[in-house]
Short mmCIF file of C-alpha atoms in Angstrom, two decimals:
data_model
loop_
_atom_site.label_atom_id
_atom_site.label_comp_id
_atom_site.label_asym_id
_atom_site.label_seq_id
_atom_site.Cartn_x
_atom_site.Cartn_y
_atom_site.Cartn_z
CA UNK O 1 -87.39 -14.07 86.16
CA UNK O 2 -84.82 -15.40 83.71
CA UNK O 3 -82.21 -13.32 81.93
CA UNK O 4 -80.49 -14.47 78.76
CA UNK O 5 -77.33 -12.85 77.43
CA UNK O 6 -77.55 -12.91 73.65
CA UNK O 7 -74.12 -11.35 73.20
CA UNK O 8 -71.76 -12.12 76.05
CA UNK O 9 -69.39 -9.41 74.80
CA UNK O 10 -71.77 -6.72 76.01
CA UNK O 11 -72.44 -5.72 79.61
CA UNK O 12 -75.69 -3.88 78.86
CA UNK O 13 -78.79 -5.23 80.55
CA UNK O 14 -77.08 -8.03 82.47
CA UNK O 15 -78.05 -8.01 86.17
CA UNK O 16 -75.57 -8.55 88.98
CA UNK O 17 -77.13 -11.87 89.95
CA UNK O 18 -76.55 -13.17 86.41
CA UNK O 19 -72.88 -12.13 86.43
CA UNK O 20 -72.48 -13.84 89.81
CA UNK O 21 -74.12 -17.02 88.52
CA UNK O 22 -71.92 -17.17 85.42
CA UNK O 23 -68.74 -16.62 87.42
CA UNK O 24 -69.67 -19.35 89.90
CA UNK O 25 -70.64 -21.69 87.05
CA UNK O 26 -67.26 -21.15 85.40
CA UNK O 27 -68.79 -19.63 82.26
CA UNK O 28 -66.45 -16.66 82.61
CA UNK O 29 -63.86 -15.51 85.13
CA UNK O 30 -64.03 -12.55 87.48
CA UNK O 31 -61.08 -11.09 85.55
CA UNK O 32 -62.98 -11.37 82.27
CA UNK O 33 -66.10 -9.86 83.84
CA UNK O 34 -64.10 -6.91 85.19
CA UNK O 35 -62.24 -6.44 81.90
CA UNK O 36 -65.50 -6.14 79.99
CA UNK O 37 -66.88 -3.53 82.34
CA UNK O 38 -63.62 -1.58 82.29
CA UNK O 39 -63.61 -1.67 78.49
CA UNK O 40 -67.04 -0.04 78.46
CA UNK O 41 -65.79 2.48 81.01
CA UNK O 42 -62.83 3.39 78.80
CA UNK O 43 -65.19 3.95 75.87
CA UNK O 44 -68.11 5.71 77.55
CA UNK O 45 -66.84 7.46 80.65
CA UNK O 46 -64.99 10.35 78.93
CA UNK O 47 -68.31 11.64 77.58
CA UNK O 48 -70.54 10.71 80.52
CA UNK O 49 -68.21 11.53 83.44
CA UNK O 50 -69.90 8.90 85.61
CA UNK O 51 -66.88 7.36 87.38
CA UNK O 52 -64.59 10.03 88.83
CA UNK O 53 -62.04 7.95 90.76
CA UNK O 54 -60.97 4.55 89.46
CA UNK O 55 -60.02 1.68 91.72
CA UNK O 56 -56.41 1.06 90.60
CA UNK O 57 -56.55 -2.47 92.07
CA UNK O 58 -59.75 -3.58 90.31
CA UNK O 59 -58.08 -6.03 87.90
CA UNK O 60 -55.72 -7.31 90.58
CA UNK O 61 -58.66 -7.94 92.90
CA UNK O 62 -60.54 -9.74 90.12
CA UNK O 63 -57.56 -12.04 89.55
CA UNK O 64 -57.37 -12.69 93.29
CA UNK O 65 -61.07 -13.60 93.23
CA UNK O 66 -60.36 -16.15 90.49
CA UNK O 67 -57.44 -17.60 92.41
CA UNK O 68 -59.62 -17.95 95.50
CA UNK O 69 -62.36 -19.62 93.45
CA UNK O 70 -59.83 -22.08 92.04
CA UNK O 71 -59.11 -23.11 95.65
CA UNK O 72 -62.83 -23.47 96.35
CA UNK O 73 -62.89 -20.31 98.43
CA UNK O 74 -65.96 -18.34 97.35
CA UNK O 75 -66.24 -15.11 99.27
CA UNK O 76 -70.00 -14.78 98.93
CA UNK O 77 -73.01 -14.39 96.69
CA UNK O 78 -71.47 -11.50 94.69
CA UNK O 79 -68.04 -13.09 94.11
CA UNK O 80 -66.30 -11.16 91.32
CA UNK O 81 -69.20 -8.81 90.48
CA UNK O 82 -68.12 -5.19 89.67
CA UNK O 83 -69.94 -2.26 91.25
CA UNK O 84 -69.60 1.50 91.67
CA UNK O 85 -69.82 3.46 94.91
CA UNK O 86 -71.30 6.94 95.19
CA UNK O 87 -68.66 9.45 96.20
CA UNK O 88 -70.51 10.10 99.47
CA UNK O 89 -69.68 6.59 100.74
CA UNK O 90 -66.22 5.73 102.02
CA UNK O 91 -63.99 3.12 100.40
CA UNK O 92 -60.75 2.49 102.27
CA UNK O 93 -57.79 4.07 100.50
CA UNK O 94 -59.88 5.85 97.87
CA UNK O 95 -60.69 9.56 97.88
CA UNK O 96 -64.20 10.47 99.04
CA UNK O 97 -65.28 14.03 98.21
CA UNK O 98 -69.10 14.14 98.24
CA UNK O 99 -68.59 16.47 95.28
CA UNK O 100 -67.25 19.24 97.50
CA UNK O 101 -63.95 21.08 97.59
CA UNK O 102 -64.33 20.90 101.39
CA UNK O 103 -63.52 17.18 101.13
CA UNK O 104 -61.36 17.03 98.01
CA UNK O 105 -58.38 15.69 99.98
CA UNK O 106 -60.27 13.30 102.26
CA UNK O 107 -59.02 9.69 102.11
CA UNK O 108 -60.93 7.49 104.59
CA UNK O 109 -59.00 4.80 106.43
CA UNK O 110 -61.89 2.31 106.31
CA UNK O 111 -64.90 1.51 104.14
CA UNK O 112 -68.48 2.42 104.95
CA UNK O 113 -70.39 -0.46 106.53
CA UNK O 114 -72.50 -0.99 103.41
CA UNK O 115 -69.43 -0.99 101.15
CA UNK O 116 -67.58 -3.42 103.41
CA UNK O 117 -70.52 -5.82 103.41
CA UNK O 118 -70.50 -5.91 99.63
CA UNK O 119 -66.74 -6.49 99.61
CA UNK O 120 -67.19 -9.30 102.12
CA UNK O 121 -69.76 -10.83 99.76
CA UNK O 122 -67.11 -10.85 97.01
CA UNK O 123 -68.09 -7.78 94.97
CA UNK O 124 -65.30 -5.60 93.56
CA UNK O 125 -65.28 -1.80 93.37
CA UNK O 126 -64.80 -0.40 89.87
CA UNK O 127 -64.54 3.16 91.15
CA UNK O 128 -66.25 6.06 92.85
CA UNK O 129 -69.25 7.54 91.06
CA UNK O 130 -69.95 11.24 90.68
CA UNK O 131 -72.69 13.00 92.65
CA UNK O 132 -74.08 16.47 93.18
CA UNK O 133 -72.37 18.83 95.60
CA UNK O 134 -72.73 17.43 99.13
CA UNK O 135 -75.49 15.21 97.71
CA UNK O 136 -78.05 18.02 97.68
CA UNK O 137 -78.93 19.25 94.11
CA UNK O 138 -80.89 16.97 91.79
CA UNK O 139 -78.38 17.06 88.91
CA UNK O 140 -75.00 15.41 89.45
CA UNK O 141 -72.66 18.34 89.03
CA UNK O 142 -70.09 19.69 91.45
CA UNK O 143 -67.04 21.99 91.67
CA UNK O 144 -64.60 19.06 91.92
CA UNK O 145 -65.57 16.87 88.96
CA UNK O 146 -68.18 18.73 86.89
CA UNK O 147 -71.33 17.33 85.25
CA UNK O 148 -72.45 13.75 84.68
CA UNK O 149 -74.59 13.05 81.61
CA UNK O 150 -77.23 10.53 80.62
CA UNK O 151 -76.29 7.59 78.36
CA UNK O 152 -79.75 7.77 76.76
CA UNK O 153 -79.07 11.35 75.65
CA UNK O 154 -75.84 13.10 76.57
CA UNK O 155 -77.49 16.50 76.77
CA UNK O 156 -79.77 15.35 79.60
CA UNK O 157 -79.24 14.78 83.31
CA UNK O 158 -78.67 11.29 84.67
CA UNK O 159 -80.30 12.50 87.87
CA UNK O 160 -78.94 13.37 91.26
CA UNK O 161 -77.55 13.07 93.64
CA UNK O 162 -76.58 9.48 92.68
CA UNK O 163 -76.32 10.34 88.98
CA UNK O 164 -72.83 8.92 88.55
CA UNK O 165 -74.01 5.49 89.65
CA UNK O 166 -77.05 5.62 87.37
CA UNK O 167 -75.01 6.64 84.31
CA UNK O 168 -72.35 4.00 85.02
CA UNK O 169 -74.81 1.14 85.50
CA UNK O 170 -77.05 2.13 82.58
CA UNK O 171 -74.04 2.45 80.25
CA UNK O 172 -72.57 -0.92 81.31
CA UNK O 173 -69.55 0.20 83.38
CA UNK O 174 -70.71 -1.67 86.49
CA UNK O 175 -73.27 -4.32 87.34
CA UNK O 176 -74.89 -2.19 90.07
CA UNK O 177 -74.24 1.03 91.95
CA UNK O 178 -74.35 1.68 95.67
CA UNK O 179 -75.79 5.09 96.53
CA UNK O 180 -77.84 7.00 99.05
CA UNK O 181 -81.32 8.52 98.98
CA UNK O 182 -82.57 11.44 101.08
CA UNK O 183 -85.13 13.24 98.93
CA UNK O 184 -85.03 10.98 95.86
CA UNK O 185 -81.33 10.61 95.16
CA UNK O 186 -81.47 7.08 93.80
CA UNK O 187 -85.09 7.08 92.59
CA UNK O 188 -84.83 10.13 90.30
CA UNK O 189 -81.58 8.84 88.70
CA UNK O 190 -83.15 5.40 88.12
CA UNK O 191 -86.13 7.08 86.45
CA UNK O 192 -83.79 9.16 84.26
CA UNK O 193 -81.76 6.19 83.00
CA UNK O 194 -84.20 3.27 82.77
CA UNK O 195 -82.90 1.43 85.84
CA UNK O 196 -84.56 -0.09 88.84
CA UNK O 197 -83.55 1.13 92.29
CA UNK O 198 -84.36 0.36 95.88
CA UNK O 199 -84.60 2.58 98.94
CA UNK O 200 -85.19 0.12 101.81
CA UNK O 201 -87.07 0.83 105.02
CA UNK O 202 -85.05 3.50 106.81
CA UNK O 203 -82.93 1.91 109.54
CA UNK O 204 -82.34 -1.42 107.84
CA UNK O 205 -78.92 -0.47 106.46
CA UNK O 206 -76.34 1.39 108.57
CA UNK O 207 -75.18 4.78 107.33
CA UNK O 208 -71.78 4.56 109.03
CA UNK O 209 -69.11 5.97 106.74
CA UNK O 210 -71.48 8.24 104.80
CA UNK O 211 -70.77 11.86 103.93
CA UNK O 212 -71.63 14.65 104.64
CA UNK O 213 -71.63 13.24 108.18
CA UNK O 214 -68.49 14.94 109.46
CA UNK O 215 -65.23 12.95 109.48
CA UNK O 216 -63.05 13.56 112.53
CA UNK O 217 -59.24 13.34 112.65
CA UNK O 218 -59.49 10.31 114.95
CA UNK O 219 -62.76 8.74 113.82
CA UNK O 220 -64.99 7.74 110.92
CA UNK O 221 -67.94 9.83 109.63
CA UNK O 222 -70.86 8.50 111.66
CA UNK O 223 -74.49 9.58 111.85
CA UNK O 224 -76.06 11.44 114.76
CA UNK O 225 -79.35 10.04 116.02
CA UNK O 226 -80.91 13.55 116.02
CA UNK O 227 -79.99 14.27 112.41
CA UNK O 228 -82.85 14.67 109.93
CA UNK O 229 -80.48 13.51 107.20
CA UNK O 230 -80.00 10.32 109.21
CA UNK O 231 -83.65 9.84 110.15
CA UNK O 232 -85.01 10.28 106.61
CA UNK O 233 -82.25 9.00 104.32
CA UNK O 234 -81.19 5.48 103.41
CA UNK O 235 -78.34 3.69 101.74
CA UNK O 236 -79.75 2.17 98.56
CA UNK O 237 -78.73 0.98 95.12
CA UNK O 238 -79.39 1.10 91.40
CA UNK O 239 -79.53 -2.11 89.37
CA UNK O 240 -80.50 -3.41 85.96
CA UNK O 241 -83.13 -5.83 87.20
CA UNK O 242 -85.50 -6.25 90.14
CA UNK O 243 -83.93 -9.72 90.44
CA UNK O 244 -80.96 -8.08 92.22
CA UNK O 245 -82.88 -6.33 95.00
CA UNK O 246 -83.58 -9.22 97.39
CA UNK O 247 -79.96 -10.38 97.31
CA UNK O 248 -78.54 -6.89 97.87
CA UNK O 249 -80.98 -6.30 100.72
CA UNK O 250 -79.93 -9.57 102.34
CA UNK O 251 -76.24 -8.67 102.07
CA UNK O 252 -76.61 -5.10 103.33
CA UNK O 253 -79.26 -5.16 106.09
CA UNK O 254 -78.52 -5.34 109.81
CA UNK O 255 -77.01 -3.18 112.57
CA UNK O 256 -73.25 -2.59 112.79
CA UNK O 257 -72.83 -1.35 116.34
CA UNK O 258 -72.05 2.20 115.18
CA UNK O 259 -75.19 3.59 113.58
CA UNK O 260 -77.57 4.40 116.48
CA UNK O 261 -80.70 4.03 114.35
CA UNK O 262 -79.88 0.78 112.54
CA UNK O 263 -82.36 -1.88 113.64
CA UNK O 264 -81.96 -5.66 114.06
CA UNK O 265 -85.08 -6.37 112.01
CA UNK O 266 -85.43 -8.90 109.19
CA UNK O 267 -87.84 -7.79 106.44
CA UNK O 268 -91.03 -9.84 106.56
CA UNK O 269 -91.45 -12.42 103.78
CA UNK O 270 -94.08 -11.70 101.16
CA UNK O 271 -96.43 -14.54 102.19
CA UNK O 272 -99.60 -13.21 100.57
CA UNK O 273 -100.16 -11.01 97.58
CA UNK O 274 -101.58 -7.55 98.33
CA UNK O 275 -105.35 -7.49 98.77
CA UNK O 276 -105.52 -4.06 97.12
CA UNK O 277 -103.23 -1.63 95.32
CA UNK O 278 -103.74 2.10 94.95
CA UNK O 279 -102.26 4.35 92.29
CA UNK O 280 -102.24 8.08 91.79
CA UNK O 281 -100.92 10.72 89.40
CA UNK O 282 -98.53 12.35 91.88
CA UNK O 283 -98.37 13.69 95.40
CA UNK O 284 -100.86 16.42 94.61
CA UNK O 285 -99.09 19.76 94.95
CA UNK O 286 -97.55 19.85 91.46
CA UNK O 287 -98.93 18.41 88.22
CA UNK O 288 -97.26 15.51 86.39
CA UNK O 289 -96.96 15.34 82.63
CA UNK O 290 -99.71 13.28 81.00
CA UNK O 291 -97.37 10.77 79.34
CA UNK O 292 -95.71 10.06 82.70
CA UNK O 293 -99.10 9.53 84.37
CA UNK O 294 -100.05 7.19 81.52
CA UNK O 295 -97.09 4.95 82.38
CA UNK O 296 -98.29 4.71 85.99
CA UNK O 297 -101.80 3.91 84.81
CA UNK O 298 -100.51 1.10 82.59
CA UNK O 299 -98.49 -0.27 85.50
CA UNK O 300 -101.70 -0.43 87.56
CA UNK O 301 -103.47 -2.15 84.66
CA UNK O 302 -100.69 -4.74 84.44
CA UNK O 303 -101.23 -5.62 88.11
CA UNK O 304 -105.00 -5.71 87.61
CA UNK O 305 -104.43 -8.21 84.79
CA UNK O 306 -102.83 -10.49 87.40
CA UNK O 307 -106.11 -10.45 89.32
CA UNK O 308 -105.13 -7.78 91.85
CA UNK O 309 -107.67 -5.16 92.89
CA UNK O 310 -106.32 -1.78 91.79
CA UNK O 311 -107.96 1.55 92.59
CA UNK O 312 -107.03 5.06 91.53
CA UNK O 313 -106.78 6.86 94.86
CA UNK O 314 -104.40 9.39 96.33
CA UNK O 315 -103.96 9.43 100.11
CA UNK O 316 -105.24 12.87 101.12
CA UNK O 317 -102.34 13.36 103.53
CA UNK O 318 -99.82 12.92 100.71
CA UNK O 319 -100.60 16.41 99.45
CA UNK O 320 -98.78 18.02 102.37
CA UNK O 321 -95.97 15.45 102.65
CA UNK O 322 -93.46 17.01 100.23
CA UNK O 323 -93.90 20.44 101.79
CA UNK O 324 -93.43 18.93 105.26
CA UNK O 325 -90.22 17.24 104.11
CA UNK O 326 -88.83 20.62 103.03
CA UNK O 327 -90.04 22.22 106.26
CA UNK O 328 -88.37 19.54 108.36
CA UNK O 329 -85.11 19.76 106.41
CA UNK O 330 -85.16 23.56 106.64
CA UNK O 331 -85.87 23.78 110.37
CA UNK O 332 -83.16 21.18 111.05
CA UNK O 333 -80.76 23.30 108.99
CA UNK O 334 -78.53 20.45 107.70
CA UNK O 335 -75.98 21.00 110.51
CA UNK O 336 -73.58 18.48 108.95
CA UNK O 337 -73.02 20.75 105.96
CA UNK O 338 -72.74 23.83 108.16
CA UNK O 339 -70.12 22.18 110.35
CA UNK O 340 -68.07 21.02 107.37
CA UNK O 341 -68.12 24.51 105.89
CA UNK O 342 -67.45 26.49 109.07
CA UNK O 343 -64.61 28.92 108.36
CA UNK O 344 -64.44 27.76 104.73
CA UNK O 345 -67.77 29.01 103.44
CA UNK O 346 -66.16 30.43 100.28
CA UNK O 347 -65.45 26.84 99.15
CA UNK O 348 -69.17 26.11 98.87
CA UNK O 349 -70.95 27.05 95.63
CA UNK O 350 -73.17 30.12 95.73
CA UNK O 351 -76.51 28.25 95.44
CA UNK O 352 -75.54 26.02 98.37
CA UNK O 353 -74.34 29.00 100.42
CA UNK O 354 -77.63 30.80 100.02
CA UNK O 355 -79.93 27.79 100.47
CA UNK O 356 -78.18 26.03 103.36
CA UNK O 357 -75.42 28.14 104.88
CA UNK O 358 -77.45 31.33 104.49
CA UNK O 359 -80.69 29.88 105.85
CA UNK O 360 -81.98 31.32 109.13
CA UNK O 361 -81.64 29.45 112.40
CA UNK O 362 -84.85 27.91 113.65
CA UNK O 363 -85.84 27.16 117.21
CA UNK O 364 -86.16 23.71 118.73
CA UNK O 365 -89.89 24.37 119.04
CA UNK O 366 -90.18 24.97 115.28
CA UNK O 367 -88.23 21.78 114.62
CA UNK O 368 -90.55 19.83 116.94
CA UNK O 369 -93.60 21.24 115.16
CA UNK O 370 -92.20 19.98 111.85
CA UNK O 371 -91.59 16.57 113.43
CA UNK O 372 -95.17 16.53 114.74
CA UNK O 373 -96.45 17.20 111.21
CA UNK O 374 -94.25 14.42 109.86
CA UNK O 375 -95.50 11.95 112.48
CA UNK O 376 -99.12 12.71 111.62
CA UNK O 377 -98.44 12.05 107.93
CA UNK O 378 -96.67 8.82 108.85
CA UNK O 379 -99.63 7.65 110.97
CA UNK O 380 -102.24 8.44 108.33
CA UNK O 381 -100.21 6.77 105.60
CA UNK O 382 -99.94 3.60 107.68
CA UNK O 383 -103.73 3.57 107.94
CA UNK O 384 -104.01 4.03 104.18
CA UNK O 385 -101.63 1.11 103.60
CA UNK O 386 -103.74 -1.10 105.84
CA UNK O 387 -106.39 -0.92 103.12
CA UNK O 388 -104.06 -0.63 100.12
CA UNK O 389 -100.83 -2.51 100.84
CA UNK O 390 -99.05 -0.99 97.83
CA UNK O 391 -99.11 2.53 96.39
CA UNK O 392 -97.96 3.30 92.84
CA UNK O 393 -97.10 6.86 91.86
CA UNK O 394 -94.73 8.75 89.55
CA UNK O 395 -91.11 9.38 90.40
CA UNK O 396 -91.13 12.91 88.97
CA UNK O 397 -93.25 15.30 86.95
CA UNK O 398 -91.13 14.78 83.81
CA UNK O 399 -88.63 12.31 82.34
CA UNK O 400 -84.92 13.15 82.20
CA UNK O 401 -84.43 16.80 81.27
CA UNK O 402 -81.75 19.27 80.29
CA UNK O 403 -80.34 20.48 83.63
CA UNK O 404 -79.73 23.92 82.14
CA UNK O 405 -83.49 24.44 81.94
CA UNK O 406 -84.70 26.02 85.18
CA UNK O 407 -88.49 25.94 84.77
CA UNK O 408 -91.09 23.64 83.20
CA UNK O 409 -94.72 24.23 82.33
CA UNK O 410 -97.25 21.43 82.83
CA UNK O 411 -101.00 21.99 82.45
CA UNK O 412 -100.40 25.73 82.56
CA UNK O 413 -98.49 25.51 85.84
CA UNK O 414 -94.88 26.66 85.93
CA UNK O 415 -92.78 24.24 87.97
CA UNK O 416 -89.23 25.12 89.05
CA UNK O 417 -86.50 22.52 88.59
CA UNK O 418 -86.30 22.03 92.35
CA UNK O 419 -89.92 20.82 92.54
CA UNK O 420 -89.83 18.18 89.79
CA UNK O 421 -89.19 15.45 92.35
CA UNK O 422 -91.88 16.36 94.86
CA UNK O 423 -93.36 12.86 94.57
CA UNK O 424 -90.06 11.44 95.82
CA UNK O 425 -89.88 13.80 98.80
CA UNK O 426 -93.44 12.92 99.75
CA UNK O 427 -92.33 9.30 100.16
CA UNK O 428 -88.97 10.12 101.76
CA UNK O 429 -90.64 11.63 104.80
CA UNK O 430 -92.29 8.28 105.55
CA UNK O 431 -89.18 6.11 105.62
CA UNK O 432 -91.18 3.31 103.94
CA UNK O 433 -89.61 0.87 101.44
CA UNK O 434 -89.84 1.91 97.80
CA UNK O 435 -88.63 0.36 94.57
CA UNK O 436 -88.51 2.25 91.28
CA UNK O 437 -89.12 0.10 88.21
CA UNK O 438 -89.26 1.37 84.61
CA UNK O 439 -92.66 0.65 83.05
CA UNK O 440 -92.74 2.63 79.82
CA UNK O 441 -91.46 5.52 77.74
CA UNK O 442 -92.18 9.21 77.54
CA UNK O 443 -93.32 11.01 74.40
CA UNK O 444 -89.62 11.58 73.58
CA UNK O 445 -88.80 7.89 73.95
CA UNK O 446 -87.13 8.29 77.34
CA UNK O 447 -87.62 5.73 80.13
CA UNK O 448 -90.22 6.42 82.80
CA UNK O 449 -90.04 4.82 86.23
CA UNK O 450 -92.83 4.11 88.73
CA UNK O 451 -92.48 4.23 92.51
CA UNK O 452 -93.75 1.05 94.22
CA UNK O 453 -94.27 1.91 97.90
CA UNK O 454 -95.09 -0.50 100.71
CA UNK O 455 -95.40 -0.72 104.48
CA UNK O 456 -92.34 -0.49 106.73
CA UNK O 457 -90.28 -3.68 106.87
CA UNK O 458 -92.36 -5.25 104.10
CA UNK O 459 -89.52 -4.63 101.66
CA UNK O 460 -89.79 -8.12 100.17
CA UNK O 461 -93.42 -7.57 99.20
CA UNK O 462 -92.45 -4.31 97.48
CA UNK O 463 -89.73 -6.20 95.57
CA UNK O 464 -92.22 -8.90 94.60
CA UNK O 465 -94.72 -6.39 93.17
CA UNK O 466 -91.93 -4.55 91.33
CA UNK O 467 -90.89 -7.93 89.90
CA UNK O 468 -94.39 -8.46 88.52
CA UNK O 469 -94.14 -5.11 86.77
CA UNK O 470 -90.75 -6.02 85.33
CA UNK O 471 -92.25 -9.25 84.00
CA UNK O 472 -94.95 -7.19 82.30
CA UNK O 473 -92.72 -4.46 80.82
CA UNK O 474 -89.26 -6.03 80.63
CA UNK O 475 -85.93 -4.41 81.42
CA UNK O 476 -84.88 -1.19 79.74
CA UNK O 477 -81.53 -0.99 77.99
CA UNK O 478 -79.81 2.01 76.39
CA UNK O 479 -80.10 1.82 72.64
CA UNK O 480 -82.88 -0.77 72.61
#
């Protein structure tokens, strides 16, 4: 895929790989690249509230990158490229709050493994991006920094919990955003703002340095191998083009000696194209708006036009996957949040207190039963993906919405806000690789993303198929 910049003065639509190429080719400096992104930030961030903590050394670090380049010392494949970091991921010397007053004064002494790997590859942090409180609600709003809004329409959500990253990247404040995804936290924001995102196979990228894993006075926040948050979530990213995904995966993947579940596995190359692709109109428990389903159908047609066999088929087991995700999260109880809040419960917002802190305690037996249900879904989905190597389905029941609306009616069914992303949760419970790629527009003219799901550790095949869809539908840019 080629990307041409018609107006070099704008940052909109330019992928990270293209900025990196231009810097290395001497077509612009890292300082100039950073200055352009910061100019957009100055103009757009007051209204969007996407970046909540600026890196005060960003320009200095860009100049240092140029000085190193002048000596022939290129740090890596992302030399000089600006990016944002979700406020749940630690950056040394910068405040990390996870959108909670419980952590408003937390300043980590080191960077999360994923952040450090990007820094080692030459990328430069613009700032920390807003998120929902403790990365739980699906709209990026919290008691510390307030609401983040969508650059396509500033009365709509940019998604959550990685909504600050999605607004920043879509508006042109950063080339890409590093986030996390538990129940859809990078996929829903990408869908809301016309971006592509990737949630790799769970275990490929260490979660060391991620909140709300509990920071200790003498240690870094690190995951626990029994944690459901750890077992089902992944570090991921939002970008402007599928062209960025393979490079970011290469930079970020691999164990770090701290995360107990990070695996020393290299994603398998995409040697052969999929023999068959399935698509469906959602996970099955909640309806999806017709215009959103139409975008998924057209995505399947675009792959059929390439000669791929595409079949409309929903895996039967998918219909209980979203409910099982909630059951597993509920029986586990999110102990990280409970531990952070112990003795300070009044600092947690009322909805979070009632849904997490006020939830009943479940037995180990109930937790094991939920795990058994999850494992059965996982096994049946693997069998389905033996026949259909790729599954296409919606990200959510609707496009970006007004977060002040609490209920939506689709096909006569009233759907609460909390269930709009059930198609994301149904995939989260699998831990399989998934890329979101925008493939069309809603009736209101808002971008609509499609989830491209593949088999575990076949991340590169998922990227390849998403790239074919981007070739068919192009990239989506605010205002165009």
